[in-house]
Short mmCIF file of C-alpha atoms in Angstrom, two decimals:
data_model
loop_
_atom_site.label_atom_id
_atom_site.label_comp_id
_atom_site.label_asym_id
_atom_site.label_seq_id
_atom_site.Cartn_x
_atom_site.Cartn_y
_atom_site.Cartn_z
CA UNK T 960 -140.93 105.52 -15.06
CA UNK T 961 -141.28 109.25 -14.16
CA UNK T 962 -143.80 108.68 -11.66
CA UNK T 963 -141.75 105.94 -9.94
CA UNK T 964 -138.76 108.68 -9.48
CA UNK T 965 -141.43 111.08 -7.92
CA UNK T 966 -142.87 108.97 -6.00
CA UNK T 967 -139.13 108.13 -4.45
CA UNK T 968 -138.30 111.08 -4.02
CA UNK T 969 -140.99 111.94 -1.62
CA UNK T 970 -141.15 109.01 -0.10
CA UNK T 971 -136.88 109.62 0.18
CA UNK T 972 -138.37 113.27 1.99
CA UNK T 973 -140.21 112.03 4.36
CA UNK T 974 -137.48 109.72 5.98
CA UNK T 975 -135.60 112.51 6.17
CA UNK T 976 -137.85 114.31 7.53
CA UNK T 977 -138.65 111.76 10.29
CA UNK T 978 -135.44 111.16 10.82
CA UNK T 979 -135.13 114.23 12.14
CA UNK T 980 -138.15 114.28 13.80
CA UNK T 981 -137.20 111.70 16.60
CA UNK T 982 -138.17 111.38 19.66
CA UNK T 983 -134.79 112.39 21.44
CA UNK T 984 -134.54 115.42 18.84
CA UNK T 985 -138.22 116.51 20.33
CA UNK T 986 -137.69 115.85 23.56
CA UNK T 987 -134.28 117.20 23.54
CA UNK T 988 -135.68 120.72 21.71
CA UNK T 989 -138.47 120.59 24.94
CA UNK T 990 -135.70 120.34 27.67
CA UNK T 991 -133.98 123.59 25.82
CA UNK T 992 -136.80 125.66 25.72
CA UNK T 993 -137.98 125.00 29.18
CA UNK T 994 -134.77 126.68 30.57
CA UNK T 995 -135.76 129.93 28.36
CA UNK T 996 -139.65 129.71 30.18
CA UNK T 997 -137.65 129.42 33.82
CA UNK T 998 -135.78 131.27 32.70
CA UNK T 999 -138.49 134.18 32.02
CA UNK T 1000 -140.94 133.06 34.96
CA UNK T 1001 -137.72 134.11 37.27
CA UNK T 1002 -138.21 137.56 36.49
CA UNK T 1003 -141.47 137.87 38.00
CA UNK T 1004 -141.44 135.08 40.84
CA UNK T 1005 -144.87 136.02 42.40
CA UNK T 1006 -146.96 135.48 39.22
CA UNK T 1007 -148.16 132.00 38.65
CA UNK T 1008 -147.59 130.08 35.56
CA UNK T 1009 -150.24 128.30 33.15
CA UNK T 1010 -149.72 126.11 30.60
CA UNK T 1011 -152.17 126.10 27.22
CA UNK T 1012 -153.37 122.78 26.77
CA UNK T 1013 -152.02 120.62 25.13
CA UNK T 1014 -148.54 121.81 23.88
CA UNK T 1015 -147.74 124.47 26.68
CA UNK T 1016 -147.66 121.87 29.48
CA UNK T 1017 -144.17 119.97 28.03
CA UNK T 1018 -142.48 123.17 28.58
CA UNK T 1019 -142.09 123.46 32.59
CA UNK T 1020 -141.77 120.35 35.51
CA UNK T 1021 -144.83 122.53 37.42
CA UNK T 1022 -147.07 124.58 36.09
CA UNK T 1023 -149.84 126.69 38.81
CA UNK T 1024 -152.81 125.98 36.56
CA UNK T 1025 -153.57 125.04 32.85
CA UNK T 1026 -156.08 127.25 30.39
CA UNK T 1027 -157.00 126.00 26.78
CA UNK T 1028 -157.16 129.03 24.01
CA UNK T 1029 -157.27 127.68 20.52
CA UNK T 1030 -155.17 128.88 17.72
CA UNK T 1031 -158.49 128.42 15.47
CA UNK T 1032 -160.17 130.92 17.46
CA UNK T 1033 -157.14 133.92 16.06
CA UNK T 1034 -157.26 132.52 12.16
CA UNK T 1035 -157.00 135.37 10.64
CA UNK T 1036 -160.07 136.33 8.68
CA UNK T 1037 -161.72 133.55 11.34
CA UNK T 1038 -161.47 135.46 14.37
CA UNK T 1039 -164.24 134.50 17.68
CA UNK T 1040 -164.79 135.11 20.66
CA UNK T 1041 -165.75 131.53 22.03
CA UNK T 1042 -167.90 130.95 24.93
CA UNK T 1043 -167.20 127.28 25.92
CA UNK T 1044 -163.87 128.43 26.36
CA UNK T 1045 -164.24 131.40 28.79
CA UNK T 1046 -161.26 130.78 31.02
CA UNK T 1047 -162.14 132.45 33.59
CA UNK T 1048 -160.38 131.39 36.31
CA UNK T 1049 -157.48 132.45 34.39
CA UNK T 1050 -158.49 135.51 34.86
CA UNK T 1051 -159.55 135.53 38.12
CA UNK T 1052 -156.43 133.83 39.14
CA UNK T 1053 -154.43 136.84 37.13
CA UNK T 1054 -156.58 139.62 39.04
CA UNK T 1055 -155.99 137.61 42.82
CA UNK T 1056 -152.17 137.52 41.74
CA UNK T 1057 -151.62 140.93 39.59
CA UNK T 1058 -150.98 138.89 36.35
CA UNK T 1059 -149.59 135.28 35.33
CA UNK T 1060 -147.88 133.97 32.64
CA UNK T 1061 -149.38 131.57 29.93
CA UNK T 1062 -146.60 129.58 28.20
CA UNK T 1063 -147.36 128.11 24.48
CA UNK T 1064 -145.12 127.09 21.79
CA UNK T 1065 -146.08 126.76 17.96
CA UNK T 1066 -144.25 124.79 14.74
CA UNK T 1067 -145.27 127.07 12.13
CA UNK T 1068 -142.02 129.21 12.08
CA UNK T 1069 -143.63 132.29 13.94
CA UNK T 1070 -142.58 134.19 16.76
CA UNK T 1071 -146.20 133.15 18.28
CA UNK T 1072 -148.91 130.84 17.84
CA UNK T 1073 -152.27 132.53 17.01
CA UNK T 1074 -153.99 131.59 20.74
CA UNK T 1075 -151.66 134.21 21.79
CA UNK T 1076 -151.34 136.74 18.77
CA UNK T 1077 -155.68 137.39 18.64
CA UNK T 1078 -156.98 134.56 20.85
CA UNK T 1079 -155.90 135.72 23.93
CA UNK T 1080 -155.74 139.74 23.34
CA UNK T 1081 -159.28 139.36 22.41
CA UNK T 1082 -160.24 137.51 25.01
CA UNK T 1083 -158.94 140.44 28.03
CA UNK T 1084 -160.45 143.12 25.80
CA UNK T 1085 -163.87 141.16 25.72
CA UNK T 1086 -163.62 140.36 29.77
CA UNK T 1087 -162.62 144.24 30.34
CA UNK T 1088 -165.62 145.22 28.83
CA UNK T 1089 -168.21 143.07 30.11
CA UNK T 1090 -165.96 143.82 33.92
CA UNK T 1091 -166.51 147.34 32.94
CA UNK T 1092 -170.69 146.99 31.92
CA UNK T 1093 -170.87 144.78 34.92
CA UNK T 1094 -169.47 148.17 36.74
CA UNK T 1095 -171.65 150.47 35.42
CA UNK T 1096 -174.69 148.62 35.83
CA UNK T 1097 -173.84 148.36 39.94
CA UNK T 1098 -172.79 151.89 40.08
CA UNK T 1099 -176.19 153.19 38.16
CA UNK T 1100 -178.46 151.07 40.50
CA UNK T 1101 -176.21 151.93 43.57
CA UNK T 1102 -175.39 148.78 44.87
CA UNK T 1103 -171.95 148.15 45.93
CA UNK T 1104 -169.50 145.04 44.99
CA UNK T 1105 -168.21 142.53 47.30
CA UNK T 1106 -165.09 143.96 48.90
CA UNK T 1107 -165.66 147.85 48.58
CA UNK T 1108 -165.85 150.13 51.15
CA UNK T 1109 -169.19 151.12 52.90
CA UNK T 1110 -168.76 154.59 52.55
CA UNK T 1111 -171.14 155.70 50.12
CA UNK T 1112 -169.02 158.87 49.19
CA UNK T 1113 -166.09 156.72 48.87
CA UNK T 1114 -167.52 154.28 47.27
CA UNK T 1115 -168.17 156.78 44.55
CA UNK T 1116 -165.32 158.29 44.25
CA UNK T 1117 -162.98 155.32 43.93
CA UNK T 1118 -165.80 153.74 40.95
CA UNK T 1119 -165.56 156.81 39.40
CA UNK T 1120 -162.20 156.58 39.31
CA UNK T 1121 -161.86 152.78 38.08
CA UNK T 1122 -164.22 154.42 35.25
CA UNK T 1123 -161.34 156.87 34.41
CA UNK T 1124 -158.76 154.51 34.05
CA UNK T 1125 -160.30 150.95 32.96
CA UNK T 1126 -158.87 150.30 29.80
CA UNK T 1127 -161.07 148.54 27.07
CA UNK T 1128 -158.92 148.87 24.17
CA UNK T 1129 -157.90 146.15 21.81
CA UNK T 1130 -154.01 145.37 22.09
CA UNK T 1131 -152.86 143.27 20.06
CA UNK T 1132 -149.03 142.48 18.40
CA UNK T 1133 -147.52 145.05 15.99
CA UNK T 1134 -147.30 141.98 13.46
CA UNK T 1135 -151.28 142.01 12.99
CA UNK T 1136 -152.61 144.55 10.43
CA UNK T 1137 -154.03 147.75 11.06
CA UNK T 1138 -157.05 145.62 8.60
CA UNK T 1139 -157.39 142.64 10.63
CA UNK T 1140 -157.38 145.02 13.38
CA UNK T 1141 -160.40 146.65 12.78
CA UNK T 1142 -162.13 143.82 11.64
CA UNK T 1143 -161.71 142.44 15.23
CA UNK T 1144 -162.92 145.93 16.65
CA UNK T 1145 -166.14 146.36 14.92
CA UNK T 1146 -167.05 142.63 16.23
CA UNK T 1147 -165.69 143.68 19.74
CA UNK T 1148 -169.30 144.60 20.55
CA UNK T 1149 -170.83 141.33 19.42
CA UNK T 1150 -168.26 139.47 21.49
CA UNK T 1151 -169.28 140.96 24.74
CA UNK T 1152 -173.15 141.42 24.56
CA UNK T 1153 -172.55 138.01 23.92
CA UNK T 1154 -170.67 137.29 27.13
CA UNK T 1155 -173.28 139.57 29.12
CA UNK T 1156 -176.14 137.21 28.54
CA UNK T 1157 -173.63 134.07 28.99
CA UNK T 1158 -174.76 133.55 32.44
CA UNK T 1159 -171.13 134.07 33.18
CA UNK T 1160 -169.95 134.82 37.19
CA UNK T 1161 -168.68 138.35 36.03
CA UNK T 1162 -169.88 139.75 39.60
CA UNK T 1163 -166.96 137.50 41.24
CA UNK T 1164 -164.44 138.77 38.37
CA UNK T 1165 -165.32 141.63 38.65
CA UNK T 1166 -164.65 141.73 42.23
CA UNK T 1167 -161.27 140.73 42.83
CA UNK T 1168 -159.91 142.47 39.66
CA UNK T 1169 -158.16 145.64 40.50
CA UNK T 1170 -157.01 146.29 37.00
CA UNK T 1171 -158.05 145.72 33.72
CA UNK T 1172 -156.24 143.00 31.55
CA UNK T 1173 -153.58 143.33 29.11
CA UNK T 1174 -151.72 140.55 27.34
CA UNK T 1175 -147.56 140.78 27.40
CA UNK T 1176 -145.11 139.19 24.55
CA UNK T 1177 -142.58 137.41 25.29
CA UNK T 1178 -140.61 135.15 22.51
CA UNK T 1179 -136.90 133.72 22.30
CA UNK T 1180 -135.82 136.62 20.31
CA UNK T 1181 -137.19 139.41 22.86
CA UNK T 1182 -134.60 141.96 24.28
CA UNK T 1183 -134.75 142.06 27.82
CA UNK T 1184 -132.54 144.06 30.27
CA UNK T 1185 -132.16 142.30 33.89
CA UNK T 1186 -131.30 145.52 35.54
CA UNK T 1187 -134.67 147.12 34.02
CA UNK T 1188 -137.57 144.94 34.15
CA UNK T 1189 -140.00 146.97 35.91
CA UNK T 1190 -142.05 145.32 39.13
CA UNK T 1191 -145.43 143.35 38.04
CA UNK T 1192 -147.21 146.25 40.51
CA UNK T 1193 -146.21 148.83 39.13
CA UNK T 1194 -148.06 148.85 35.83
CA UNK T 1195 -151.26 150.22 35.63
CA UNK T 1196 -153.02 147.11 34.27
CA UNK T 1197 -152.79 143.10 35.13
CA UNK T 1198 -150.36 141.67 32.66
CA UNK T 1199 -151.21 138.34 31.28
CA UNK T 1200 -147.65 137.58 29.70
CA UNK T 1201 -147.62 135.57 26.88
CA UNK T 1202 -144.51 132.75 27.18
CA UNK T 1203 -143.97 131.49 23.35
CA UNK T 1204 -141.71 128.90 24.38
CA UNK T 1205 -139.29 127.79 21.42
CA UNK T 1206 -137.33 129.55 18.45
CA UNK T 1207 -139.38 130.90 15.91
CA UNK T 1208 -137.38 130.35 12.70
CA UNK T 1209 -139.10 127.60 11.90
CA UNK T 1210 -136.01 124.95 10.50
CA UNK T 1211 -134.74 122.29 12.00
CA UNK T 1212 -131.09 123.40 13.36
CA UNK T 1213 -128.55 120.77 13.84
CA UNK T 1214 -127.06 121.22 17.30
CA UNK T 1215 -123.77 119.14 18.67
CA UNK T 1216 -122.49 118.46 22.42
CA UNK T 1217 -119.88 117.08 24.13
CA UNK T 1218 -121.84 113.53 24.31
CA UNK T 1219 -124.74 113.68 21.76
CA UNK T 1220 -125.62 115.53 18.08
CA UNK T 1221 -128.88 116.24 17.82
CA UNK T 1222 -131.92 117.98 15.79
CA UNK T 1223 -133.25 121.05 17.33
CA UNK T 1224 -137.12 121.29 16.90
CA UNK T 1225 -139.55 124.73 16.81
CA UNK T 1226 -142.28 124.01 19.00
CA UNK T 1227 -141.50 120.55 19.47
CA UNK T 1228 -144.22 119.97 22.17
CA UNK T 1229 -147.30 120.60 19.18
CA UNK T 1230 -149.20 117.22 18.54
CA UNK T 1231 -148.30 114.95 20.64
CA UNK T 1232 -149.94 111.98 19.69
CA UNK T 1233 -147.70 112.41 16.33
CA UNK T 1234 -144.17 111.81 18.21
CA UNK T 1235 -144.36 110.87 21.92
CA UNK T 1236 -145.63 107.17 21.69
CA UNK T 1237 -147.34 107.27 24.73
CA UNK T 1238 -145.47 109.45 27.06
CA UNK T 1239 -147.47 112.60 29.31
CA UNK T 1240 -144.98 115.66 30.14
CA UNK T 1241 -145.44 114.61 34.39
CA UNK T 1242 -143.86 110.99 33.07
CA UNK T 1243 -141.51 112.97 30.84
CA UNK T 1244 -139.66 115.41 33.69
CA UNK T 1245 -140.35 112.75 36.40
CA UNK T 1246 -137.22 110.81 34.41
CA UNK T 1247 -136.08 113.93 32.02
CA UNK T 1248 -132.69 113.26 33.27
CA UNK T 1249 -132.65 109.86 32.97
CA UNK T 1250 -134.05 110.01 29.21
CA UNK T 1251 -131.85 113.28 27.80
CA UNK T 1252 -129.10 111.74 28.98
CA UNK T 1253 -129.85 107.91 27.14
CA UNK T 1254 -129.21 109.56 23.88
CA UNK T 1255 -130.46 109.22 20.86
CA UNK T 1256 -129.82 105.66 20.34
CA UNK T 1257 -131.58 104.34 23.04
CA UNK T 1258 -133.96 106.45 24.03
CA UNK T 1259 -136.91 105.03 22.57
CA UNK T 1260 -136.74 102.18 24.65
CA UNK T 1261 -135.86 104.44 27.57
CA UNK T 1262 -139.28 106.15 27.27
CA UNK T 1263 -141.34 102.55 26.18
CA UNK T 1264 -139.40 101.65 29.77
CA UNK T 1265 -140.74 104.43 31.54
CA UNK T 1266 -144.32 104.43 29.89
CA UNK T 1267 -144.70 100.66 30.22
CA UNK T 1268 -143.71 101.10 34.54
CA UNK T 1269 -146.21 104.27 34.94
CA UNK T 1270 -149.03 100.96 33.23
CA UNK T 1271 -147.95 98.51 35.11
CA UNK T 1272 -148.39 100.67 38.61
CA UNK T 1273 -151.74 102.33 37.75
CA UNK T 1274 -153.22 98.85 36.52
CA UNK T 1275 -151.77 97.33 40.18
CA UNK T 1276 -153.69 99.98 41.75
CA UNK T 1277 -156.70 99.63 39.74
CA UNK T 1278 -156.29 102.88 37.90
CA UNK T 1279 -156.90 103.20 33.68
CA UNK T 1280 -153.91 101.82 32.36
CA UNK T 1281 -154.51 101.54 28.61
CA UNK T 1282 -151.65 99.12 26.79
CA UNK T 1283 -149.81 101.09 24.45
CA UNK T 1284 -149.53 100.06 21.30
CA UNK T 1285 -146.82 101.02 18.19
CA UNK T 1286 -147.62 100.54 14.39
CA UNK T 1287 -145.56 101.51 11.89
CA UNK T 1288 -146.45 104.33 9.40
CA UNK T 1289 -148.65 102.64 6.55
CA UNK T 1290 -145.78 104.08 3.94
CA UNK T 1291 -142.95 102.23 5.70
CA UNK T 1292 -144.89 99.18 6.59
CA UNK T 1293 -144.03 97.93 2.23
CA UNK T 1294 -140.57 98.96 2.47
CA UNK T 1295 -138.14 97.09 3.02
CA UNK T 1296 -135.52 99.27 4.78
CA UNK T 1297 -137.87 99.20 7.90
CA UNK T 1298 -134.59 97.71 9.67
CA UNK T 1299 -132.16 101.61 8.34
CA UNK T 1300 -134.40 103.70 9.20
CA UNK T 1301 -135.51 105.43 12.44
CA UNK T 1302 -138.49 106.98 11.88
CA UNK T 1303 -141.06 109.13 14.46
CA UNK T 1304 -143.26 105.88 14.93
CA UNK T 1305 -147.07 107.40 15.85
CA UNK T 1306 -149.26 105.60 18.61
CA UNK T 1307 -152.75 104.04 18.40
CA UNK T 1308 -154.10 105.86 21.93
CA UNK T 1309 -157.53 107.73 21.29
CA UNK T 1310 -156.31 110.00 23.67
CA UNK T 1311 -153.85 110.72 26.07
CA UNK T 1312 -154.24 111.76 29.69
CA UNK T 1313 -151.96 114.28 32.13
CA UNK T 1314 -150.48 112.15 33.80
CA UNK T 1315 -149.73 113.51 37.43
CA UNK T 1316 -149.36 112.12 40.95
CA UNK T 1317 -152.93 111.39 42.75
CA UNK T 1318 -152.73 114.47 45.16
CA UNK T 1319 -155.67 115.91 46.94
CA UNK T 1320 -156.75 118.15 44.32
CA UNK T 1321 -156.49 115.90 41.73
CA UNK T 1322 -159.00 113.62 43.49
CA UNK T 1323 -161.74 116.11 44.10
CA UNK T 1324 -164.47 116.13 41.62
CA UNK T 1325 -166.43 119.42 40.15
CA UNK T 1326 -169.67 119.20 41.96
CA UNK T 1327 -172.47 121.42 39.46
CA UNK T 1328 -173.72 123.79 42.15
CA UNK T 1329 -176.86 121.77 44.52
CA UNK T 1330 -177.59 119.69 41.50
CA UNK T 1331 -176.22 116.23 43.27
CA UNK T 1332 -174.44 116.10 39.63
CA UNK T 1333 -170.48 115.77 39.69
CA UNK T 1334 -167.86 115.74 36.66
CA UNK T 1335 -164.62 114.16 37.37
CA UNK T 1336 -161.99 111.68 35.72
CA UNK T 1337 -162.37 107.74 36.02
CA UNK T 1338 -158.92 107.20 37.42
CA UNK T 1339 -160.16 108.74 40.60
CA UNK T 1340 -163.57 107.71 40.45
CA UNK T 1341 -163.16 104.44 42.87
CA UNK T 1342 -161.85 105.98 45.40
CA UNK T 1343 -164.42 108.66 46.10
CA UNK T 1344 -166.46 108.11 49.13
CA UNK T 1345 -169.10 110.24 48.52
CA UNK T 1346 -170.93 109.47 45.28
CA UNK T 1347 -173.68 107.08 45.15
CA UNK T 1348 -174.00 106.67 41.60
CA UNK T 1349 -170.84 106.20 38.55
CA UNK T 1350 -171.99 107.09 34.63
CA UNK T 1351 -168.31 105.85 33.41
CA UNK T 1352 -168.54 106.85 29.64
CA UNK T 1353 -164.63 105.95 29.62
CA UNK T 1354 -163.32 103.81 27.03
CA UNK T 1355 -162.55 100.58 30.19
CA UNK T 1356 -164.51 99.94 32.85
CA UNK T 1357 -163.31 100.75 36.24
CA UNK T 1358 -164.12 99.43 39.66
CA UNK T 1359 -166.29 100.20 41.87
CA UNK T 1360 -167.76 99.63 45.67
CA UNK T 1361 -171.00 100.88 45.19
CA UNK T 1362 -173.84 99.49 47.80
CA UNK T 1363 -176.21 99.16 44.71
CA UNK T 1364 -174.69 96.98 42.09
CA UNK T 1365 -177.26 98.86 39.55
CA UNK T 1366 -175.62 102.21 40.67
CA UNK T 1367 -173.03 101.65 38.01
CA UNK T 1368 -173.19 102.01 34.14
CA UNK T 1369 -170.38 101.66 31.91
CA UNK T 1370 -171.23 104.19 28.48
CA UNK T 1371 -167.68 103.62 26.19
CA UNK T 1372 -168.51 106.59 23.95
CA UNK T 1373 -166.59 107.06 21.46
CA UNK T 1374 -164.86 110.66 20.60
CA UNK T 1375 -166.96 112.00 17.51
CA UNK T 1376 -163.85 112.43 15.55
CA UNK T 1377 -163.83 108.65 15.34
CA UNK T 1378 -167.12 107.61 15.16
CA UNK T 1379 -169.91 110.55 14.42
CA UNK T 1380 -172.71 108.59 16.21
CA UNK T 1381 -171.16 106.87 19.74
CA UNK T 1382 -172.35 110.00 21.50
CA UNK T 1383 -176.10 110.41 19.73
CA UNK T 1384 -176.59 106.15 20.52
CA UNK T 1385 -175.57 106.92 24.27
CA UNK T 1386 -176.74 110.02 25.73
CA UNK T 1387 -180.61 108.34 26.14
CA UNK T 1388 -179.01 105.91 28.02
CA UNK T 1389 -176.88 108.41 29.95
CA UNK T 1390 -180.08 110.34 30.61
CA UNK T 1391 -182.55 107.67 32.05
CA UNK T 1392 -179.81 106.39 33.93
CA UNK T 1393 -179.57 110.07 35.94
CA UNK T 1394 -183.02 110.62 35.73
CA UNK T 1395 -183.32 107.11 37.93
CA UNK T 1396 -180.88 108.26 40.16
CA UNK T 1397 -181.62 111.42 40.28
CA UNK T 1398 -184.37 111.71 40.94
CA UNK T 1399 -184.13 109.28 44.35
CA UNK T 1400 -181.98 111.73 45.55
CA UNK T 1401 -178.76 110.44 44.84
CA UNK T 1402 -175.37 112.37 44.25
CA UNK T 1403 -174.26 111.09 40.29
CA UNK T 1404 -170.65 111.01 38.87
CA UNK T 1405 -169.82 111.68 35.31
CA UNK T 1406 -166.82 110.64 34.21
CA UNK T 1407 -164.46 109.79 31.57
CA UNK T 1408 -160.44 109.39 31.19
CA UNK T 1409 -159.45 113.20 31.38
CA UNK T 1410 -162.79 114.60 33.31
CA UNK T 1411 -162.58 117.28 30.86
CA UNK T 1412 -164.52 116.92 27.42
CA UNK T 1413 -166.88 113.66 27.35
CA UNK T 1414 -167.92 113.56 30.86
CA UNK T 1415 -168.45 117.52 30.28
CA UNK T 1416 -171.13 117.11 27.65
CA UNK T 1417 -172.90 114.43 28.61
CA UNK T 1418 -173.41 116.40 31.99
CA UNK T 1419 -174.78 119.03 29.68
CA UNK T 1420 -177.24 116.99 27.85
CA UNK T 1421 -178.33 115.28 31.38
CA UNK T 1422 -178.61 119.12 33.19
CA UNK T 1423 -180.90 120.57 30.52
CA UNK T 1424 -182.37 117.39 29.97
CA UNK T 1425 -183.77 116.86 33.09
CA UNK T 1426 -183.13 120.33 34.98
CA UNK T 1427 -185.10 123.72 35.35
CA UNK T 1428 -182.82 127.27 34.13
CA UNK T 1429 -182.24 127.84 37.95
CA UNK T 1430 -180.94 124.25 38.71
CA UNK T 1431 -183.48 122.34 40.52
CA UNK T 1432 -184.22 118.75 39.26
CA UNK T 1433 -187.73 119.16 37.54
CA UNK T 1434 -188.07 115.53 35.57
CA UNK T 1435 -187.35 117.05 32.00
CA UNK T 1436 -190.95 119.34 32.07
CA UNK T 1437 -188.75 122.43 31.60
CA UNK T 1438 -186.95 120.91 28.59
CA UNK T 1439 -189.92 118.91 27.41
CA UNK T 1440 -192.32 122.93 27.70
CA UNK T 1441 -189.08 124.72 25.67
CA UNK T 1442 -187.34 123.72 22.39
CA UNK T 1443 -183.68 124.30 22.97
CA UNK T 1444 -181.40 126.30 20.83
CA UNK T 1445 -177.71 126.32 20.56
CA UNK T 1446 -177.24 129.74 22.53
CA UNK T 1447 -179.41 128.29 25.73
CA UNK T 1448 -176.97 125.26 25.12
CA UNK T 1449 -174.20 127.71 25.41
CA UNK T 1450 -175.31 129.04 28.53
CA UNK T 1451 -176.08 125.96 30.38
CA UNK T 1452 -172.35 125.02 29.28
CA UNK T 1453 -171.14 128.16 30.49
CA UNK T 1454 -172.64 127.07 33.81
CA UNK T 1455 -170.54 123.91 33.97
CA UNK T 1456 -167.48 125.86 33.04
CA UNK T 1457 -167.85 127.92 36.58
CA UNK T 1458 -167.54 124.77 38.47
CA UNK T 1459 -165.46 122.51 36.03
CA UNK T 1460 -162.50 125.23 35.02
CA UNK T 1461 -160.94 122.63 33.33
CA UNK T 1462 -163.77 122.05 31.09
CA UNK T 1463 -162.81 121.95 27.58
CA UNK T 1464 -165.52 120.12 25.18
CA UNK T 1465 -164.67 119.59 21.80
CA UNK T 1466 -167.04 120.74 19.06
CA UNK T 1467 -167.76 117.52 17.29
CA UNK T 1468 -169.25 116.21 20.83
CA UNK T 1469 -171.17 119.06 21.92
CA UNK T 1470 -172.87 119.27 17.69
CA UNK T 1471 -174.19 115.49 18.71
CA UNK T 1472 -175.61 116.57 22.24
CA UNK T 1473 -177.77 118.94 20.49
CA UNK T 1474 -178.84 116.82 17.88
CA UNK T 1475 -179.68 114.77 20.57
CA UNK T 1476 -181.53 117.88 22.43
CA UNK T 1477 -183.24 118.74 19.40
CA UNK T 1478 -184.79 115.17 18.84
CA UNK T 1479 -187.10 116.13 21.48
CA UNK T 1480 -189.13 114.93 24.53
CA UNK T 1481 -187.53 113.02 27.73
CA UNK T 1482 -189.16 109.80 27.91
CA UNK T 1483 -190.08 108.35 30.89
CA UNK T 1484 -187.64 105.45 32.95
#
């Protein structure tokens, strides 16, 4: 009887929580927080606005770019600098524009997610140190950096001035303890060495960086005197302004307007698979007025209509258009009170893409140097005319118009979170397909649903298996003569990220690629 009582209390608590975490509450909270983000962005309108994937992408209708800094890289006693997520395009953009904003949020009841408290500060510090190492190396060798004046005395003077002013210290927010700061500082030299040896294009970064990078933190609790906002160019550093979008009290707050009553959810944009019901940030902002003004009672139906219309729109144009299926949570399936509960239902979609209008920029693919190899999304693969062959790693096949029927291969590779061996079993077929076509001088596009994970990992396996360290096709000769290490794999991944800045391969997929590469030689086709 006691167990039944505890079960009933647990079930009641979960039901109450899900009633509060409704789709309308999440979207209304995001909409309210986006007003704060817009106000902060207007303080320095010249600076580009970036979204930290995936949560940050919900908090503005328009971003200049995206980035991917993981909170797990900044967890207490487990901080790291990950060469798989260098985000060099962020530093280059900040260097060119004089700074940038990065938007993110968290549900954990903190003012800032760990990605902002530690991951990004570590990243800025390591990049600053690596840039200084490069400038020292150029100075000692007497070489001029791109964009430097040609007069030797002028060059020496400007370089010395940069040496004196270049800040390589670690800047952390006040809430990070001195003990943890000391632990991080002890590893900075190790991380900088890893970056220096990774093959990252520090030269291009140094050429566009006039001042060292430094993070600044702004949340809804930050006090800003509007008549004393400094010009971003007046600082002696390049500001990376970290904007935490949501209120940080961690408590669901009840709010009432003249029309509707709703509950505010901090960090509502986080973990979109659990609440968004197939809605993407772009779809939301295209229909934000109608969705918000529909009210809590018909919000779910409104969102379902929007998602379905978008799916039909894609399907009619031969684009990837997965059917959205909604399943009730298990603990409610056996309940007799489903009709009286308005729970937040989950979707069985494996991976949601960022829906964007097809622009020239979206249709572009990332060519990996002069390798004849490209990585991109399956959504636009059928529209490309400069591709000879397509290796589609998406779950669904796509309509293609290629002259050779054998120039298309569909390998429905499942993410490592759902299938631990799907990657490993499909990689031999992928590499052999690439070998057959690239050896004939054909161009090859490797695509997946978002062009950021699966296709990147497949390209990594192909590059290491079939190309030399200099990036020339050698039919697997270099691979068969060397033993691949994790460090070598990271170096090749950095090479891919140089041409495809949105690449964000998952750890599980990279693990399977390494197991494949450790397995031996490239066989004949």
